[in-house]
Coordinates of C-alpha atoms (C1' of nucleotides) in Angstrom, one line a residue:
Chain A
M180 CA 49.1 -94.4 -20.6
H181 CA 48.6 -95.2 -17.1
G182 CA 47.1 -91.8 -15.1
A183 CA 47.5 -93.4 -11.9
A184 CA 50.9 -95.1 -12.3
S185 CA 53.4 -92.4 -13.5
T186 CA 52.7 -90.8 -10.0
G187 CA 54.8 -93.7 -8.1
L188 CA 52.1 -93.8 -6.3
P189 CA 50.2 -96.7 -5.2
D190 CA 47.3 -96.7 -6.9
V191 CA 44.7 -96.9 -3.7
L192 CA 46.5 -93.8 -2.8
Q193 CA 46.4 -92.4 -5.8
R194 CA 43.1 -92.7 -6.4
C195 CA 39.6 -91.4 -5.6
D196 CA 41.1 -89.1 -3.4
H197 CA 42.7 -86.9 -5.7
C198 CA 40.2 -87.5 -8.5
P199 CA 38.5 -84.1 -10.3
V200 CA 35.2 -86.0 -10.1
R201 CA 35.9 -87.4 -6.6
H202 CA 32.5 -85.4 -5.6
Q203 CA 30.3 -84.4 -8.6
A204 CA 30.5 -88.2 -10.2
V205 CA 28.1 -90.8 -8.7
C206 CA 31.1 -91.4 -6.1
G207 CA 29.6 -88.2 -4.5
A208 CA 27.2 -90.5 -3.3
M209 CA 29.9 -92.8 -1.4
D210 CA 31.4 -91.7 1.9
E211 CA 35.5 -93.3 3.0
V212 CA 34.7 -96.7 3.2
Q213 CA 32.8 -97.1 0.5
I214 CA 34.9 -95.1 -1.8
R215 CA 37.6 -97.1 -0.6
K216 CA 36.1 -100.2 -2.0
L217 CA 35.2 -98.7 -5.7
S218 CA 38.6 -97.4 -5.8
Q219 CA 39.5 -101.2 -6.1
I220 CA 37.5 -102.0 -8.7
A221 CA 38.2 -98.6 -10.8
H222 CA 41.0 -97.8 -13.4
R223 CA 41.7 -95.4 -15.7
K224 CA 41.7 -95.2 -18.8
R225 CA 42.6 -93.2 -21.4
M226 CA 41.1 -92.7 -25.3
V227 CA 42.6 -90.8 -28.3
P228 CA 39.4 -88.3 -30.3
G229 CA 37.9 -91.7 -32.6
Q230 CA 38.8 -94.8 -30.3
T231 CA 35.3 -97.0 -30.2
I232 CA 34.5 -97.4 -26.1
I233 CA 32.1 -99.6 -26.8
S234 CA 30.3 -101.0 -29.4
D235 CA 25.9 -101.7 -30.3
E236 CA 27.3 -105.1 -31.4
E237 CA 29.5 -106.5 -28.5
P238 CA 28.7 -106.8 -24.7
V239 CA 29.2 -104.9 -22.3
D240 CA 31.4 -105.3 -19.5
F241 CA 32.5 -102.1 -17.4
F242 CA 30.7 -99.0 -15.5
A243 CA 32.8 -95.3 -16.3
N244 CA 33.0 -92.3 -15.3
V245 CA 33.8 -89.4 -17.4
I246 CA 37.0 -87.5 -15.7
S247 CA 37.7 -85.6 -18.6
G248 CA 37.0 -85.5 -22.5
A249 CA 33.4 -85.9 -24.8
I250 CA 32.6 -88.7 -25.1
K251 CA 29.9 -89.3 -28.1
L252 CA 27.2 -91.6 -28.1
T253 CA 25.8 -92.9 -31.6
K254 CA 23.4 -95.0 -33.3
T255 CA 23.8 -95.9 -36.8
L256 CA 21.6 -96.6 -39.2
P257 CA 22.1 -100.1 -42.0
D258 CA 22.6 -97.4 -44.2
G259 CA 25.4 -95.5 -42.3
R260 CA 23.6 -92.5 -41.6
Q261 CA 24.7 -91.8 -38.5
Q262 CA 22.7 -90.1 -35.7
I263 CA 24.4 -88.7 -31.8
V264 CA 22.6 -89.3 -29.1
G265 CA 23.7 -88.2 -26.2
L266 CA 27.3 -86.1 -25.7
L267 CA 29.3 -87.7 -22.4
F268 CA 30.8 -84.5 -20.1
A269 CA 33.3 -84.4 -17.1
P270 CA 31.5 -86.0 -14.2
D271 CA 29.1 -88.0 -16.6
F272 CA 28.7 -91.7 -16.4
L273 CA 28.6 -94.2 -18.8
G274 CA 26.7 -97.6 -19.0
R275 CA 23.6 -98.8 -19.1
A276 CA 22.3 -100.6 -15.6
Y277 CA 20.7 -104.3 -16.0
S278 CA 21.4 -104.9 -19.3
K279 CA 24.8 -106.6 -20.8
S280 CA 23.5 -104.7 -24.1
N281 CA 24.3 -100.8 -25.6
P282 CA 21.4 -100.2 -28.2
Y283 CA 24.0 -97.7 -28.9
S284 CA 28.2 -96.8 -29.9
A285 CA 30.4 -94.7 -27.5
E286 CA 33.6 -93.4 -28.5
A287 CA 35.2 -91.1 -27.6
A288 CA 34.7 -87.3 -29.6
T289 CA 38.1 -85.5 -27.9
E290 CA 41.2 -86.8 -25.6
V291 CA 39.6 -88.4 -23.4
E292 CA 40.2 -90.2 -19.8
I293 CA 37.7 -92.7 -18.0
C294 CA 37.4 -94.4 -14.6
C295 CA 36.2 -98.1 -15.3
F296 CA 34.5 -100.9 -12.6
P297 CA 33.8 -104.2 -14.1
N298 CA 30.3 -104.6 -14.2
T299 CA 29.4 -107.1 -11.5
A300 CA 32.2 -105.8 -8.9
F301 CA 30.0 -102.1 -9.4
E302 CA 26.3 -103.7 -9.6
R303 CA 27.5 -105.3 -6.4
L304 CA 28.4 -102.5 -4.5
A305 CA 25.3 -100.4 -6.0
S306 CA 22.9 -103.2 -3.9
E307 CA 24.8 -103.2 -1.5
F308 CA 24.4 -99.4 -1.1
P309 CA 21.5 -97.3 -2.2
G310 CA 22.6 -94.3 -2.3
L311 CA 25.0 -95.4 -5.5
Q312 CA 21.8 -96.4 -7.1
Q313 CA 19.9 -93.6 -6.4
R314 CA 22.5 -91.8 -8.1
L315 CA 22.5 -93.6 -11.2
F316 CA 18.6 -93.3 -11.2
Q317 CA 19.1 -89.9 -10.9
H318 CA 21.6 -89.0 -13.7
T319 CA 19.3 -91.8 -16.0
L320 CA 16.4 -89.2 -15.1
D321 CA 18.6 -86.0 -16.5
E322 CA 19.3 -88.1 -19.2
L323 CA 16.2 -88.4 -20.5
D324 CA 15.4 -84.6 -19.4
A325 CA 18.0 -84.3 -22.4
A326 CA 17.4 -86.5 -24.9
R327 CA 13.9 -85.1 -24.8
D328 CA 15.0 -81.6 -25.3
W329 CA 16.9 -83.0 -28.3
M330 CA 14.3 -84.2 -29.8
L331 CA 12.6 -80.9 -29.8
L332 CA 15.3 -79.2 -31.1
L333 CA 15.5 -82.2 -34.0
G334 CA 11.9 -82.1 -34.5
R335 CA 10.5 -78.5 -34.7
K336 CA 14.0 -76.2 -34.7
T337 CA 15.6 -74.3 -38.3
A338 CA 19.2 -74.9 -38.7
E339 CA 19.9 -72.1 -37.2
E340 CA 18.3 -72.6 -33.8
K341 CA 19.7 -76.0 -33.8
V342 CA 23.0 -74.5 -34.2
A343 CA 22.3 -71.8 -31.7
S344 CA 21.1 -73.8 -29.2
F345 CA 24.1 -76.1 -29.1
L346 CA 26.7 -73.5 -28.2
L347 CA 24.4 -72.2 -26.1
M348 CA 24.2 -75.5 -24.4
L349 CA 28.3 -75.1 -24.8
A350 CA 28.0 -71.5 -23.4
R351 CA 25.8 -72.4 -20.1
R352 CA 28.4 -75.2 -19.2
S353 CA 31.3 -72.6 -19.2
L354 CA 29.4 -70.6 -17.6
M355 CA 28.6 -72.8 -14.9
I356 CA 32.1 -73.8 -14.4
G357 CA 33.2 -71.0 -14.7
C358 CA 31.5 -69.3 -12.0
Q359 CA 33.2 -72.1 -9.2
H360 CA 36.9 -70.2 -10.1
T361 CA 35.9 -66.6 -11.1
G362 CA 33.2 -64.4 -9.6
S363 CA 30.8 -64.3 -13.0
A364 CA 31.6 -62.9 -16.4
S365 CA 28.8 -63.2 -18.4
V366 CA 31.0 -63.6 -21.9
A367 CA 31.5 -67.0 -21.9
S368 CA 34.0 -68.6 -24.4
F369 CA 34.5 -71.5 -24.6
E370 CA 36.7 -74.8 -27.5
L371 CA 34.3 -76.7 -29.3
P372 CA 34.3 -80.2 -28.1
L373 CA 33.3 -81.5 -31.8
T374 CA 34.3 -81.1 -35.3
R375 CA 31.5 -80.4 -37.7
A376 CA 31.4 -83.4 -38.7
D377 CA 30.6 -84.4 -35.4
M378 CA 28.4 -81.4 -34.9
A379 CA 25.5 -82.0 -38.5
D380 CA 25.2 -86.0 -36.8
Y381 CA 24.4 -84.3 -33.6
L382 CA 22.1 -81.8 -34.4
G383 CA 20.6 -84.0 -37.9
L384 CA 22.0 -81.7 -40.1
T385 CA 25.3 -82.1 -42.5
I386 CA 28.5 -80.4 -42.0
E387 CA 27.9 -77.3 -44.7
T388 CA 24.8 -76.4 -43.2
V389 CA 26.9 -77.0 -39.7
S390 CA 29.3 -74.3 -41.2
R391 CA 27.2 -71.6 -42.9
Q392 CA 24.6 -71.5 -39.4
L393 CA 27.5 -70.9 -37.6
T394 CA 29.1 -68.1 -40.7
R395 CA 25.8 -66.9 -40.3
L396 CA 26.0 -66.6 -36.7
K397 CA 29.1 -64.7 -36.7
T398 CA 28.9 -62.1 -39.4
A399 CA 25.1 -61.1 -37.5
N400 CA 27.8 -60.9 -34.5
V401 CA 26.3 -63.6 -32.3
I402 CA 29.8 -65.1 -32.0
K403 CA 32.7 -64.9 -31.9
L404 CA 35.4 -67.6 -34.0
H405 CA 39.1 -67.4 -32.9
S406 CA 39.7 -70.7 -34.3
N407 CA 37.4 -73.2 -35.6
R408 CA 37.4 -74.5 -32.6
L409 CA 37.2 -71.7 -30.1
I410 CA 33.8 -69.5 -29.6
A411 CA 32.8 -66.2 -27.2
V412 CA 29.4 -65.4 -26.8
P413 CA 29.4 -61.4 -26.2
D414 CA 25.8 -61.6 -24.9
I415 CA 24.1 -64.7 -23.8
D416 CA 20.6 -63.3 -24.4
R417 CA 20.8 -62.8 -28.0
L418 CA 21.9 -66.4 -28.5
A419 CA 19.5 -67.8 -26.6
T420 CA 17.2 -65.3 -29.0
A421 CA 18.5 -67.6 -31.8
A422 CA 18.2 -70.4 -30.2
G423 CA 14.7 -70.3 -30.1
Q424 CA 14.3 -69.6 -26.5
E425 CA 13.4 -66.3 -25.6
L426 CA 14.9 -65.9 -22.2
G427 CA 14.2 -66.5 -19.0
H428 CA 13.7 -69.9 -18.1
Y429 CA 16.1 -72.7 -17.8
Chain B
M221 CA -17.1 -91.5 -14.1
H222 CA -15.2 -93.6 -11.5
G223 CA -14.5 -97.1 -12.7
A224 CA -13.7 -98.9 -9.1
A225 CA -17.5 -97.3 -7.5
S226 CA -19.8 -97.8 -10.5
T227 CA -19.4 -101.6 -9.3
G228 CA -21.1 -100.9 -5.6
L229 CA -18.2 -102.7 -4.7
P230 CA -15.6 -101.9 -1.6
D231 CA -12.6 -99.9 -3.1
V232 CA -10.4 -101.8 -1.4
L233 CA -11.2 -105.1 -3.2
Q234 CA -12.0 -104.0 -6.6
R235 CA -9.0 -102.4 -6.7
C236 CA -5.8 -103.8 -7.4
D237 CA -6.8 -107.2 -7.7
H238 CA -9.0 -107.3 -11.1
C239 CA -6.7 -104.3 -12.2
P240 CA -5.8 -105.3 -15.8
V241 CA -2.4 -104.1 -15.7
R242 CA -1.8 -106.0 -12.0
H243 CA 1.3 -107.7 -13.2
Q244 CA 2.5 -105.8 -15.9
A245 CA 2.6 -102.8 -14.1
V246 CA 4.8 -101.3 -11.7
C247 CA 3.2 -102.9 -9.4
G248 CA 4.3 -106.5 -10.8
A249 CA 6.8 -106.0 -8.1
M250 CA 4.7 -106.5 -5.7
D251 CA 3.7 -109.1 -3.2
E252 CA -0.3 -109.2 -2.0
V253 CA 0.5 -107.3 1.2
Q254 CA 2.6 -104.7 -0.4
I255 CA -0.2 -104.0 -2.7
R256 CA -2.9 -103.5 -0.6
K257 CA -0.9 -101.0 0.7
L258 CA -0.8 -99.4 -2.5
S259 CA -4.7 -99.8 -3.2
Q260 CA -5.4 -97.7 -0.2
I261 CA -4.0 -94.6 -1.5
A262 CA -4.7 -95.5 -5.1
H263 CA -7.5 -93.8 -6.9
R264 CA -8.4 -94.4 -10.8
K265 CA -9.1 -91.4 -13.2
R266 CA -10.7 -91.4 -16.7
M267 CA -9.5 -88.4 -18.9
V268 CA -11.5 -87.4 -22.7
P269 CA -8.9 -87.0 -26.0
G270 CA -7.2 -83.5 -25.0
Q271 CA -7.9 -83.3 -21.6
T272 CA -4.6 -82.1 -20.0
I273 CA -2.6 -84.9 -17.3
I274 CA -0.1 -82.6 -15.9
S275 CA 1.2 -79.3 -17.4
D276 CA 4.6 -78.4 -17.5
E277 CA 3.7 -75.1 -15.8
E278 CA 2.6 -75.9 -12.4
P279 CA 4.1 -78.5 -9.7
V280 CA 2.9 -82.1 -10.0
D281 CA 1.7 -84.0 -6.7
F282 CA 1.4 -87.8 -8.1
F283 CA 2.5 -90.7 -10.1
A284 CA -0.1 -92.9 -12.3
N285 CA -0.2 -96.3 -13.6
V286 CA -1.9 -95.8 -17.7
I287 CA -4.8 -98.2 -17.9
S288 CA -5.8 -98.3 -21.1
G289 CA -5.7 -95.4 -24.2
A290 CA -2.3 -93.6 -25.0
I291 CA -0.8 -90.2 -23.6
K292 CA 1.1 -88.3 -25.3
L293 CA 4.1 -86.0 -23.4
T294 CA 4.5 -83.5 -25.0
K295 CA 7.0 -79.9 -25.3
T296 CA 6.2 -76.8 -26.9
L297 CA 8.6 -74.1 -28.5
P298 CA 7.5 -70.3 -26.9
D299 CA 6.4 -69.5 -30.7
G300 CA 4.3 -72.7 -30.7
R301 CA 5.5 -75.2 -32.1
Q302 CA 5.2 -78.7 -31.1
Q303 CA 6.9 -81.5 -30.2
I304 CA 6.0 -85.0 -28.8
V305 CA 8.9 -86.6 -26.9
G306 CA 6.8 -89.4 -25.5
L307 CA 3.8 -92.0 -26.0
L308 CA 2.0 -93.7 -23.1
F309 CA 0.7 -96.9 -23.4
A310 CA -1.1 -99.5 -21.2
P311 CA 1.4 -100.8 -18.1
D312 CA 3.1 -97.4 -18.5
F313 CA 4.0 -95.9 -15.9
L314 CA 3.3 -91.2 -15.8
G315 CA 5.2 -88.9 -14.2
R316 CA 8.9 -88.0 -12.5
A317 CA 10.6 -89.3 -10.0
Y318 CA 12.6 -86.7 -7.1
S319 CA 10.9 -83.7 -8.8
K320 CA 8.1 -81.6 -8.0
S321 CA 8.2 -79.5 -11.6
N322 CA 8.2 -81.8 -15.2
P323 CA 9.5 -80.7 -18.2
Y324 CA 6.6 -81.4 -20.7
S325 CA 2.9 -82.0 -20.5
A326 CA 1.5 -84.8 -20.3
E327 CA -2.1 -84.9 -22.8
A328 CA -4.7 -87.9 -23.1
A329 CA -4.6 -88.8 -27.0
T330 CA -7.3 -91.2 -26.1
E331 CA -9.6 -91.7 -24.1
V332 CA -7.6 -92.6 -21.4
E333 CA -7.8 -94.5 -17.8
I334 CA -4.9 -94.5 -15.1
C335 CA -4.6 -95.0 -11.4
C336 CA -2.7 -92.2 -9.9
F337 CA -1.4 -92.2 -6.1
P338 CA 0.0 -89.4 -4.2
N339 CA 3.9 -88.3 -4.7
T340 CA 4.4 -88.9 -0.7
A341 CA 3.0 -91.9 0.1
F342 CA 3.9 -93.5 -3.2
E343 CA 7.8 -92.9 -2.6
R344 CA 7.2 -93.0 0.9
L345 CA 6.3 -97.1 -0.3
A346 CA 9.4 -96.8 -2.4
S347 CA 11.9 -96.6 -0.2
E348 CA 11.0 -99.2 2.0
F349 CA 10.2 -101.3 -1.1
P350 CA 13.2 -101.0 -3.2
G351 CA 12.1 -103.8 -5.8
L352 CA 9.6 -100.8 -6.6
Q353 CA 12.3 -98.2 -7.0
Q354 CA 14.2 -100.7 -8.5
R355 CA 10.6 -101.1 -11.1
L356 CA 10.7 -97.3 -11.7
F357 CA 14.6 -97.4 -12.6
Q358 CA 13.8 -100.0 -14.8
H359 CA 10.9 -98.2 -17.1
T360 CA 13.1 -95.3 -16.9
L361 CA 15.9 -97.2 -18.8
D362 CA 13.6 -98.4 -21.4
E363 CA 12.1 -94.6 -21.8
L364 CA 15.6 -93.6 -22.7
D365 CA 16.6 -96.0 -24.5
A366 CA 12.8 -95.2 -26.5
A367 CA 13.3 -91.7 -26.7
R368 CA 16.9 -91.7 -28.0
D369 CA 15.8 -94.3 -30.8
W370 CA 13.4 -91.4 -31.9
M371 CA 16.3 -89.2 -31.8
L372 CA 17.7 -91.1 -34.8
L373 CA 14.2 -91.2 -36.6
L374 CA 13.9 -86.6 -36.4
G375 CA 17.1 -86.2 -37.3
R376 CA 17.8 -88.7 -40.0
K377 CA 15.2 -90.1 -40.9
T378 CA 12.6 -88.8 -44.0
A379 CA 9.1 -88.5 -44.1
E380 CA 8.0 -91.6 -45.4
E381 CA 10.5 -93.8 -43.1
K382 CA 8.9 -91.6 -40.0
V383 CA 5.7 -92.4 -41.0
A384 CA 6.5 -95.9 -41.7
S385 CA 8.5 -96.3 -37.9
F386 CA 5.8 -95.1 -36.3
L387 CA 3.6 -97.5 -37.6
L388 CA 6.2 -100.5 -37.4
M389 CA 5.9 -99.2 -33.9
L390 CA 2.3 -100.0 -33.5
A391 CA 2.5 -103.2 -35.6
R392 CA 4.3 -104.8 -33.5
R393 CA 2.9 -103.9 -30.1
S394 CA -0.6 -105.1 -31.5
L395 CA 1.4 -108.8 -32.9
M396 CA 3.2 -108.3 -28.7
I397 CA -0.4 -108.4 -27.4
G398 CA -2.7 -110.6 -30.0
C399 CA -0.2 -113.4 -29.7
Q400 CA -0.9 -113.6 -25.7
H401 CA -4.4 -114.4 -27.0
T402 CA -4.3 -116.0 -30.6
G403 CA -0.9 -118.3 -31.8
S404 CA 0.2 -115.6 -33.9
A405 CA -0.8 -113.6 -36.8
S406 CA 1.8 -112.4 -38.9
V407 CA -1.1 -109.5 -40.5
A408 CA -0.9 -107.3 -37.9
S409 CA -4.2 -104.6 -37.6
F410 CA -4.5 -101.8 -35.3
E411 CA -6.1 -98.7 -34.2
L412 CA -4.1 -95.7 -34.8
P413 CA -4.1 -93.5 -31.3
L414 CA -3.1 -90.2 -32.6
T415 CA -4.9 -88.2 -34.5
R416 CA -2.6 -86.8 -37.7
A417 CA -1.8 -83.7 -36.3
D418 CA -0.7 -85.8 -33.3
M419 CA 1.2 -88.1 -35.7
A420 CA 3.1 -84.9 -36.9
D421 CA 4.1 -83.5 -33.9
Y422 CA 5.2 -87.0 -33.0
L423 CA 7.3 -87.5 -35.8
G424 CA 8.7 -83.6 -36.6
L425 CA 6.5 -83.2 -39.8
T426 CA 3.4 -81.3 -40.7
I427 CA -0.2 -82.8 -41.1
E428 CA 0.1 -82.3 -44.8
T429 CA 3.5 -84.3 -45.1
V430 CA 1.4 -87.2 -42.9
S431 CA -1.5 -87.8 -45.4
R432 CA 0.6 -87.8 -47.7
Q433 CA 3.1 -90.6 -47.1
L434 CA 0.3 -92.3 -45.4
T435 CA -1.7 -92.7 -49.1
R436 CA 2.0 -93.5 -50.7
L437 CA 2.7 -96.5 -48.2
K438 CA -1.5 -97.2 -48.8
T439 CA -0.7 -96.9 -53.4
A440 CA 2.3 -99.2 -52.7
N441 CA 0.2 -102.0 -50.6
V442 CA 2.8 -101.7 -47.9
I443 CA -0.7 -100.9 -45.4
K444 CA -3.7 -101.1 -46.0
L445 CA -5.9 -97.7 -44.5
H446 CA -9.9 -99.3 -43.7
S447 CA -10.5 -96.0 -42.3
N448 CA -8.5 -93.2 -41.2
R449 CA -7.2 -94.7 -38.3
L450 CA -7.7 -98.1 -38.9
I451 CA -5.1 -99.7 -40.0
A452 CA -3.8 -103.4 -41.7
V453 CA -0.5 -104.5 -42.9
P454 CA 0.3 -107.4 -44.9
D455 CA 3.6 -108.0 -44.3
I456 CA 5.3 -106.8 -41.7
D457 CA 8.5 -107.3 -42.9
R458 CA 8.0 -104.4 -46.1
L459 CA 7.2 -102.3 -43.6
A460 CA 10.3 -102.8 -41.5
T461 CA 12.4 -102.4 -45.0
A462 CA 10.1 -99.2 -45.4
A463 CA 11.3 -97.8 -42.4
G464 CA 14.9 -98.1 -43.1
Q465 CA 15.7 -101.0 -40.8
E466 CA 16.9 -103.9 -43.2
L467 CA 15.0 -106.7 -41.7
G468 CA 16.5 -108.9 -38.6
H469 CA 17.4 -107.0 -35.8
Y470 CA 14.7 -105.6 -33.2
Chain C
dC273 C1' -29.1 -77.5 -42.4
dG274 C1' -24.7 -75.5 -41.5
dA275 C1' -20.7 -74.7 -38.2
dC276 C1' -17.1 -77.3 -37.0
dA277 C1' -13.0 -80.7 -36.8
dT278 C1' -10.6 -83.6 -39.3
dG279 C1' -8.2 -85.6 -43.6
dT280 C1' -6.8 -85.2 -48.1
dT281 C1' -5.1 -83.0 -51.9
dG282 C1' -2.7 -79.1 -55.0
dA283 C1' 0.7 -76.0 -56.1
dA284 C1' 3.8 -73.0 -54.8
dC285 C1' 7.6 -71.8 -52.7
dC286 C1' 12.0 -72.3 -49.5
dT287 C1' 15.2 -74.5 -46.4
dC288 C1' 18.5 -77.7 -45.8
dA289 C1' 21.1 -81.4 -48.8
dT290 C1' 24.1 -82.7 -52.3
dC291 C1' 27.5 -82.1 -55.4
dA292 C1' 31.5 -79.4 -56.2
dA293 C1' 35.7 -76.3 -55.9
dC294 C1' 38.5 -74.7 -53.0
dC295 C1' 40.8 -73.2 -48.6
dG296 C1' 45.0 -74.3 -45.3
dA297 C1' 47.4 -77.3 -42.1
dC298 C1' 49.8 -80.9 -40.9
dG299 C1' 53.0 -85.1 -41.9
dT300 C1' 55.3 -88.1 -45.1
dG301 C1' 58.1 -89.8 -48.8
dG302 C1' 61.3 -88.9 -51.8
Chain D
dC147 C1' 63.3 -79.0 -48.9
dC148 C1' 59.2 -79.3 -51.4
dA149 C1' 55.6 -82.2 -53.7
dC150 C1' 51.9 -84.9 -52.5
dG151 C1' 48.1 -86.9 -50.9
dT152 C1' 44.8 -86.3 -46.4
dC153 C1' 42.1 -83.9 -42.9
dG154 C1' 38.9 -80.3 -41.8
dG155 C1' 36.9 -76.7 -42.7
dT156 C1' 34.5 -73.4 -46.1
dT157 C1' 31.7 -72.0 -50.0
dG158 C1' 29.1 -72.0 -54.2
dA159 C1' 25.4 -74.1 -57.8
dT160 C1' 21.3 -76.8 -58.3
dG161 C1' 17.9 -79.8 -57.0
dA162 C1' 14.8 -82.0 -54.1
dG163 C1' 11.5 -82.9 -50.0
dG164 C1' 9.0 -80.7 -46.8
dT165 C1' 6.5 -77.0 -45.8
dT166 C1' 3.1 -73.2 -46.5
dC167 C1' -1.4 -72.1 -48.5
dA168 C1' -5.3 -73.0 -49.7
dA169 C1' -9.4 -75.6 -52.1
dC170 C1' -12.3 -79.4 -51.0
dA171 C1' -14.2 -83.1 -48.9
dT172 C1' -16.1 -86.0 -45.6
dG173 C1' -17.7 -87.0 -40.8
dT174 C1' -20.2 -85.0 -36.4
dC175 C1' -23.4 -82.7 -33.5
dG176 C1' -26.3 -78.2 -32.5

DNA sequence: CGACATGTTGAACCTCATCAACCGACGTGG
DNA sequence: CCACGTCGGTTGATGAGGTTCAACATGTCG
């Protein structure tokens, strides 16, 4: 249950140097000396789907990098209606600077592996090293952009556009990641990191509507559903059109 | 048309020292020496309702503090559907660090007065003075929280709750501001900074629905409409309930 | 005064939510 | 081994909440 320990190597040697997100996450801003300090306060954790990572009730005493899997940030109304306000993937950063209390909860959507740092130690490191702070700032700006994109989706898009937009986001992500390895395959295929229920909570819809729109997109040959979770996009431009983004930008 | 010039005083003396947001805006983090530097690169601007301040097309070469009025940040779909993704009031900061291009437009919603700084000079100041950068970071975190609150509203709230939530936000704002002067009046009354059309774009609704929900809240005695723009809230807790927030927190 | 912008109200329509039945996969216990 | 419940997902029927279209009211400005 503990990634570092399972190899038998001392933690300090094992960690960070072999970390898959060493150069993409916030740690990317740090040099060898810095990273050594960081690795001394870091430890990995595995979570199973549905497991709560942070709650909007209790104070949080750690930050974390996402190493693998997907984490959903959720907000809930008193009567139980829920909205996913953010989705965190591989090199993303979890946690809010300058505040112990979180206005939302974080929950593992899939199997998740994270790398945790105690609050205080990490903040001290950040104040010593402005590059780290700047990286956090940058990441927050990206999250803000994403949140505002999603506001447009939630407020103004139709159910079909919403589902298509979500798939488009994942398709682009999978192409981005894929392109580093292969040359370029314009056929994106990927696995859905969310259940229908989570998709509904992310898109401001119901489970049923999500399901229906998926089958609509399937019968229109915009996507292929190999299984409940496996999706292929033969023509990404058609998907973009279905998402209401008239080709070109982005 | 130029606030500083109209008094006949030299700009450097006039500016900042008498600025109404001197201690609340990002400049609040700066001491006398810093603020003198800042005042040398700053200049005020007035805008009329509807005037575009920054466009998502063109690059932006300035930051700005909002001194008075309301600014709306908007995103638009290719077919014209629009969503307001942020609203800026008096001590707020306009502009995005680390990026020339903006993913949204900014437009004056009311009469607006802003205090502009050229991009490069301001960023140099920020790098000299980490307190300023941190203040910007803080402000960005607040914007992110607000955006995510709004995602919950857009995705999960009913039309009535949306309108009530918007009014509640303004009511609380007016109480916050009012409390500094008067002791405490639990009767909030304020002026709507947005037209019905803008409210619709903010709430993900149509003009007609906004209008109808306003009259519903009026006939239910949750609010009083003195004119199209003037609102009074006799019992703010009832408004909070109508907004779907079961008393207490926030 | 008429033209125009802003806002309200009514009627018809449509998208999406709700309620319900059903399916297949999986795990568990008799 | 199979009956059983559960979970995630699909599909259908129905209806409500909001959009759309249209008429009208009000206020402002030339």
